[in-house]
Each structure stands twice: as structure tokens, then as C-alpha cells.
Short mmCIF file of C-alpha atoms in Angstrom, two decimals:
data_model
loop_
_atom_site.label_atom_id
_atom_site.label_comp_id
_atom_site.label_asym_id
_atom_site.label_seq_id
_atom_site.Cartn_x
_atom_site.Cartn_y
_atom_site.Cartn_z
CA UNK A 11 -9.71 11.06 13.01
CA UNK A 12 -9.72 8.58 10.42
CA UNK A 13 -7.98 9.98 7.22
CA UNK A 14 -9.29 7.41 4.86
CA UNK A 15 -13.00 6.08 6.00
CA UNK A 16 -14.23 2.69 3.65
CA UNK A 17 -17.46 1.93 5.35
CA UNK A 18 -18.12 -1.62 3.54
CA UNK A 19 -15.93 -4.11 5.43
CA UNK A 20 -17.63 -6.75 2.53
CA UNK A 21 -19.08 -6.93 -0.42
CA UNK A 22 -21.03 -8.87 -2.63
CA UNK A 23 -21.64 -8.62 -7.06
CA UNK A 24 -22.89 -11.09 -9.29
CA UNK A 25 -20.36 -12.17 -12.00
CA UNK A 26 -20.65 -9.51 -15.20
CA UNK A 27 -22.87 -7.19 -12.64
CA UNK A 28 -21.18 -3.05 -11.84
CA UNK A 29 -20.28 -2.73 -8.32
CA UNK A 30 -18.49 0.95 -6.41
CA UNK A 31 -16.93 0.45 -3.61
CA UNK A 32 -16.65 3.27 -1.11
CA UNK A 33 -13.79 5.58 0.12
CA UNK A 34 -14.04 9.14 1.98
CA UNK A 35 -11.17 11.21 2.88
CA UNK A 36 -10.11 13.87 5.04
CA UNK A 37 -7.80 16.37 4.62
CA UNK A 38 -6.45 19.71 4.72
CA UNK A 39 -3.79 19.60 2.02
CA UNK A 40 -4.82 20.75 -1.42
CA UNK A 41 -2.24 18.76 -3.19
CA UNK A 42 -3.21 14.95 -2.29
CA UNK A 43 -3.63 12.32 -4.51
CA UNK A 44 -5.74 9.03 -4.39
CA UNK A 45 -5.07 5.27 -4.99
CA UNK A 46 -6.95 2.07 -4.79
CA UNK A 47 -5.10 -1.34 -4.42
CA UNK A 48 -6.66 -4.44 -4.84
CA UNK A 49 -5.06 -7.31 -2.74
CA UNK A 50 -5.79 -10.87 -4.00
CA UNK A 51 -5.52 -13.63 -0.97
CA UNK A 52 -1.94 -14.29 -2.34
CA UNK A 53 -1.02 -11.24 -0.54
CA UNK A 54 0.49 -8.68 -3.26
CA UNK A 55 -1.04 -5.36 -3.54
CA UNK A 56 -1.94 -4.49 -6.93
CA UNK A 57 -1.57 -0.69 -7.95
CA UNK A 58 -5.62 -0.11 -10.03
CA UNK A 59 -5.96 3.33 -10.61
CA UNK A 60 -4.74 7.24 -9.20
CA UNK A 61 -6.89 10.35 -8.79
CA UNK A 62 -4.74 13.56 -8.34
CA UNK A 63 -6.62 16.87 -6.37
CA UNK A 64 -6.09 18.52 -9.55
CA UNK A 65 -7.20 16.31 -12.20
CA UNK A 66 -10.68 17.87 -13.93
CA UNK A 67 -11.26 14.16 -14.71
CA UNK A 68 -12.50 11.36 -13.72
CA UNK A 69 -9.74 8.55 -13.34
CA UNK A 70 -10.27 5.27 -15.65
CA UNK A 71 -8.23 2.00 -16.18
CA UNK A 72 -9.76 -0.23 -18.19
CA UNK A 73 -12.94 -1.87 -16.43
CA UNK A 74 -11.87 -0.03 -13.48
CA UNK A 75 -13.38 3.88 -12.68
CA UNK A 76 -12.90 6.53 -10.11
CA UNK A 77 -15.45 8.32 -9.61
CA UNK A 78 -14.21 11.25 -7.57
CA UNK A 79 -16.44 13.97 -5.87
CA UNK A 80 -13.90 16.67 -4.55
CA UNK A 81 -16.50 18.70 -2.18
CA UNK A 82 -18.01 15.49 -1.08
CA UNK A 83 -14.39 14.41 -0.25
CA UNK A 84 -14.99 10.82 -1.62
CA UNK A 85 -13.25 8.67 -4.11
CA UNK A 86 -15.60 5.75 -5.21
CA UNK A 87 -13.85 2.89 -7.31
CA UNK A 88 -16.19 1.25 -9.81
CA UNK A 89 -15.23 -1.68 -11.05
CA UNK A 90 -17.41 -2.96 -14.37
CA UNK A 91 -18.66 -6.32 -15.50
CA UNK A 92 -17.34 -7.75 -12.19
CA UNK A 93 -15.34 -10.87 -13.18
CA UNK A 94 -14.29 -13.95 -10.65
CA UNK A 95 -10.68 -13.13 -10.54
CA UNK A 96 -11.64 -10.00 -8.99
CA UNK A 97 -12.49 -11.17 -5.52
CA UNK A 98 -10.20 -10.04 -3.17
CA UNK A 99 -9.47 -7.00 -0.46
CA UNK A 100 -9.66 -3.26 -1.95
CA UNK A 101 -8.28 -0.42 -0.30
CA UNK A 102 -8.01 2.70 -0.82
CA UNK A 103 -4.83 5.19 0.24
CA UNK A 104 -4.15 8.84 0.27
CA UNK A 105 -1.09 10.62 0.06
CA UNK A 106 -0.93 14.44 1.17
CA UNK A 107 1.28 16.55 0.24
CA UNK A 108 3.78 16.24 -2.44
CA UNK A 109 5.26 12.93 -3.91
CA UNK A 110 7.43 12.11 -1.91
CA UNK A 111 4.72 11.45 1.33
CA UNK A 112 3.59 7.71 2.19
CA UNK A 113 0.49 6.02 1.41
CA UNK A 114 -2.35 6.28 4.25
CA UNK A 115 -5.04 3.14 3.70
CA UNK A 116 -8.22 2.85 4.61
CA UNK A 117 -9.39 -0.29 6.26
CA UNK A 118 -10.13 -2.48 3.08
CA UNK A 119 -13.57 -3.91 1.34
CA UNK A 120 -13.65 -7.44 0.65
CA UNK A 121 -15.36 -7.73 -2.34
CA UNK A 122 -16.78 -11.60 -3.07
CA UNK A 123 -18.12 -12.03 -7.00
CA UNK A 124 -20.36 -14.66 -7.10
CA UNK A 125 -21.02 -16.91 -10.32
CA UNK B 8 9.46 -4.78 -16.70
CA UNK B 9 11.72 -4.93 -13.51
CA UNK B 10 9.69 -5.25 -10.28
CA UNK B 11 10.41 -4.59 -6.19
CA UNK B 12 12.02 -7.33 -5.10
CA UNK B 13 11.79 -8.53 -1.75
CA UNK B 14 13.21 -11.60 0.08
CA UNK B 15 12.67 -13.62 2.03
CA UNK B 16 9.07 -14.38 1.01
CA UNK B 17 8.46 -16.32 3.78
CA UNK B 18 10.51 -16.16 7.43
CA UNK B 19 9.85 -17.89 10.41
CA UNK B 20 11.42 -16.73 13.56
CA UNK B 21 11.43 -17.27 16.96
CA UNK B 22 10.52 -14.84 20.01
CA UNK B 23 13.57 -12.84 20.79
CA UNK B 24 15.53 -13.62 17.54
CA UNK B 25 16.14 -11.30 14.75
CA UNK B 26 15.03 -10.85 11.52
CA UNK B 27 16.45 -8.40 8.65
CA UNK B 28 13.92 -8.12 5.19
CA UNK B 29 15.41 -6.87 2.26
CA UNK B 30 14.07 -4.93 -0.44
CA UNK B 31 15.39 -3.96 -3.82
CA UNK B 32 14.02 -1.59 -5.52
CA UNK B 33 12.85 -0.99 -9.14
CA UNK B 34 15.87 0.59 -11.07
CA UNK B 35 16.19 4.70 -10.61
CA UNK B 36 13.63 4.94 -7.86
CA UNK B 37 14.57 7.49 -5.66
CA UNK B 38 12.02 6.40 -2.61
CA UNK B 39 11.87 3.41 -0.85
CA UNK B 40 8.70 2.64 1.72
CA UNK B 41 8.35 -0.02 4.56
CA UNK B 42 4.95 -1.06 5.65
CA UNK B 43 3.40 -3.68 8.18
CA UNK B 44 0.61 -5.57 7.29
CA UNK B 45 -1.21 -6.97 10.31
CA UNK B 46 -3.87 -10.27 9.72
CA UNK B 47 -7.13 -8.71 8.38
CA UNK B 48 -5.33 -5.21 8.99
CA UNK B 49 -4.81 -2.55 6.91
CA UNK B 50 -0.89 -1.46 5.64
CA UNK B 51 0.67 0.34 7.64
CA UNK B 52 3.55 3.05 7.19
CA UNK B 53 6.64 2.29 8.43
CA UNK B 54 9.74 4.44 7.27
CA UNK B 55 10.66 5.96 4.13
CA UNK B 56 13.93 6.36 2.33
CA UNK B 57 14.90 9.20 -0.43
CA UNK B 58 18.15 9.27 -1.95
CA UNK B 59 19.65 6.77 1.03
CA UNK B 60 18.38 9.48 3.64
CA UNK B 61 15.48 8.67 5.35
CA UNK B 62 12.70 10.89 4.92
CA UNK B 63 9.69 9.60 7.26
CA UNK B 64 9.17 7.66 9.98
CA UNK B 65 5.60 5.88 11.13
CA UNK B 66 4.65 4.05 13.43
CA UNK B 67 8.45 2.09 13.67
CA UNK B 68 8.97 0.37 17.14
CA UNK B 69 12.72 1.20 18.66
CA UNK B 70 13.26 -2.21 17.81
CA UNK B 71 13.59 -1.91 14.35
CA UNK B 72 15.59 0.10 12.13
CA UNK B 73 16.29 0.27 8.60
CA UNK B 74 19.06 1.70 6.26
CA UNK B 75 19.28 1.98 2.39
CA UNK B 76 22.65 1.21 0.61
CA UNK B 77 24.53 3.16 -1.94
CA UNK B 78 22.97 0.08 -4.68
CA UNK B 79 19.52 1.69 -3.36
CA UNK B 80 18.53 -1.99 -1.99
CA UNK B 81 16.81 -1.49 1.50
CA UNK B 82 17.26 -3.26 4.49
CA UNK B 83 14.16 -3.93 7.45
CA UNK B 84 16.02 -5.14 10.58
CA UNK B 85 14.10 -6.27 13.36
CA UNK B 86 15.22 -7.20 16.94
CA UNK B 87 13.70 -8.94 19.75
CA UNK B 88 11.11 -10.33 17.51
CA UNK B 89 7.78 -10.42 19.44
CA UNK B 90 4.51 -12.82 18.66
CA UNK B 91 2.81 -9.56 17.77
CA UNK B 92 5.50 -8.72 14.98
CA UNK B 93 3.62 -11.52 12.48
CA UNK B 94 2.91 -9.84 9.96
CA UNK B 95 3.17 -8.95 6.23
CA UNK B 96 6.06 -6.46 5.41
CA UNK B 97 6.03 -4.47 2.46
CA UNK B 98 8.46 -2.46 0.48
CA UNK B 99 7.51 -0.40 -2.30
CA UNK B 100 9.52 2.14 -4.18
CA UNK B 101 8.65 5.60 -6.21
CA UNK B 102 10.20 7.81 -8.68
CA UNK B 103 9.38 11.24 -7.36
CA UNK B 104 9.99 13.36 -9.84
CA UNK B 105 7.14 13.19 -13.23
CA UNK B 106 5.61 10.25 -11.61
CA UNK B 107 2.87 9.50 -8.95
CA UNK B 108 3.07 5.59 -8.65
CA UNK B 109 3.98 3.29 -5.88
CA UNK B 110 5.19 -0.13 -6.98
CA UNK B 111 4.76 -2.61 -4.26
CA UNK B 112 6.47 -5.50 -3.78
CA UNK B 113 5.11 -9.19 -3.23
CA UNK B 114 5.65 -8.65 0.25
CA UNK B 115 7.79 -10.98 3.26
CA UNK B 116 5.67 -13.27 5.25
CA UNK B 117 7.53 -12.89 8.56
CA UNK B 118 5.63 -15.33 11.28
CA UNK B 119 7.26 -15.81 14.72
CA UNK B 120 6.83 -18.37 17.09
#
């Protein structure tokens, strides 16, 4: 079974517009933690924002927001007046267990802002 | 701030050759990752280091293997290079203890022919 499910291969926001991108998970572990990674066409993956199993809160970074439903077992990113620069792939990743465990991705959203 | 630092950024090989990425780490990591980036596919996990001991394998053929020096600096060594092996290689590294981030590095563009 998949562990991390992102069910919007693409992805389309109007410059300055919201837009939440999708990720559901599936585990067994109580101690996980969550990451999204945006990955410009360049090729690096850039580190956005963590949600640990624990954390009461809701994760924010700036213009970036996780909004993350622990029964539902999904970890929406929400990214805020959507900006050019931030076309590119987005996935989301999992790690289960403690910190030492590798990242587990989910299949990516390409996310397109148009002007 | 130091980054991962991984070279070459670009290799082209040929089918059957060999191919070692390297991967240096940011300063006082303790875990170094390896991960395969297919076209239009998603990372995937490799092998893990801790402390110069490996701690996790993935999905690693028997082709490849991978060590981490006493200078922490990682080494992806690759044999018998197939077409299928073009891919996007990453390393990233983690301090375990007090700390939940993975730093990635830029990556090595390994294409063979």
C-alpha cells in the first residue's frame, strides 16, 4: 500500500490566488513526522515546512501552511498568495519512526501559477 | 551556511562502465542518505549511513554499494551501469539528535548511454 498518497499529479493557481495541495498518509507508527519539498525544474529539492505526530499545531513557514488533520491522516500544504517562482514539483515525505529513518515521498504535484 | 555537497553535477557514462558520486555532508551530521530520482519519478531511498555504519538499506541493486569515510564524506559507487540507471542521485544529510531536518543536496545528474 501506498504510504504517502498525493492524488493531484497537476495543478493550476492564478498568480496572488491560495492554493493546498494534497497529501494522505498511512501508518502505524505514532512517532512520524511530515515534510513537503518543493522541486524547481533545476532539480534541487527544497526543504518548506515539517509537521511532527506530536505537534498540537499547525506547521507554518512564511507563506507556506500545513494544515494537518491527524484522524483524517492527511497533511495538506497551503501555499498563500501563489507567486511565479513557485511553479515547480511538490512532494510530500514521511518518516516513521524515530530520526534517524529515511524519507518516504509521495508521487509529486506539479503545481503551474499562471500570471 | 555550509550546504551538502555533491559532485559530479553532471556524469555521463557509458553501459557497463562505472560511476562513483560523492557526497559531503554538512559539518557534524551524523546521517548521510542516498536516493534515486527516476524522470518524472518520485525519490527514492537508497541507503543510509550513521556514524560511518550503515543503518538502512532500500531499494539498492547488488550493483551498487556505498561507504562513508572517517571525514563523514560519502561515496555512491555504481557498477555495470545500465540505460535504466539515468537518473538523479541525491544525498542528503541529518543531525539526529535535537533536530528533524534533512538537507538535500543539489543532486548528480548521472545519464548513461
Amino acid at each position: 500500500a501506498q504510504k504517502i498518497t498525493q492524488t493531484q499529479p497537476g495543478m493550476f493557481v492564478q498568480e496572488k490566488e491560495a492554493v493546498t495541495l494534497d497529501c494522505t498518509y498511512d501508518t502505524s507508527d505514532p512517532s512520524y513526522g511530515l515534510f513537503w519539498y518543493k522541486q524547481p525544474s533545476s532539480g534541487e529539492m527544497i526543504f518548506l515546512i515539517y509537521q511532527g505526530s506530536y505537534d498540537q499545531q499547525n506547521a507554518t513557514e512564511g507563506r507556506y501552511s500545513l494544515n494537518f488533520q491527524k484522524a483524517r491522516k492527511s497533511a495538506n500544504l497551503v501555499i498563500s498568495a501563489s507567486q511565479l517562482g513557485d511553479s515547480a514539483m511538490y512532494f510530500c515525505a514521511m518518516r516513521e519512526g524515530g530520526s534517524q529513518g529515511n524519507l518516504i515521498f509521495g508521487k509529486g504535484t506539479k503545481l503551474s501559477v499562471k500570471p | 551556511a555550509a550546504g551538502v555537497i555533491q559532485s559530479p553535477r553532471h556524469l555521463i557514462k557509458e553501459k557497463r562502465e562505472t560511476a562513483t558520486l560523492k557526497c559531503y555532508p554538512i559539518p557534524r551530521h551524523d546521517t548521510v542518505y542516498w536516493y534515486q530520482q527516476g524522470p518524472g519519478q518520485d525519490p527514492q531511498f537508497l541507503i543510509s549511513f550513521y556514524e560511518k555504519m550503515q543503518s538502512d538499506k532500500g531499494s539498492i541493486p547488488d550493483r551498487f554499494s556505498a561507504q562513508q569515510f572517517s571525514d563523514y564524506h560519502s561515496e555512491l559507487n555504481m557498477s555495470s551501469l545500465e540505460l535504466g540507471d539515468s537518473a538523479l542521485y541525491f544525498c542528503a544529510s541529518s543531525l539526529t539528535v535535537g533536530a528533524y531536518g534533512y538537507t538535500f543536496g543539489s543532486g548528480t545528474r548521472l545519464t548513461v548511454v
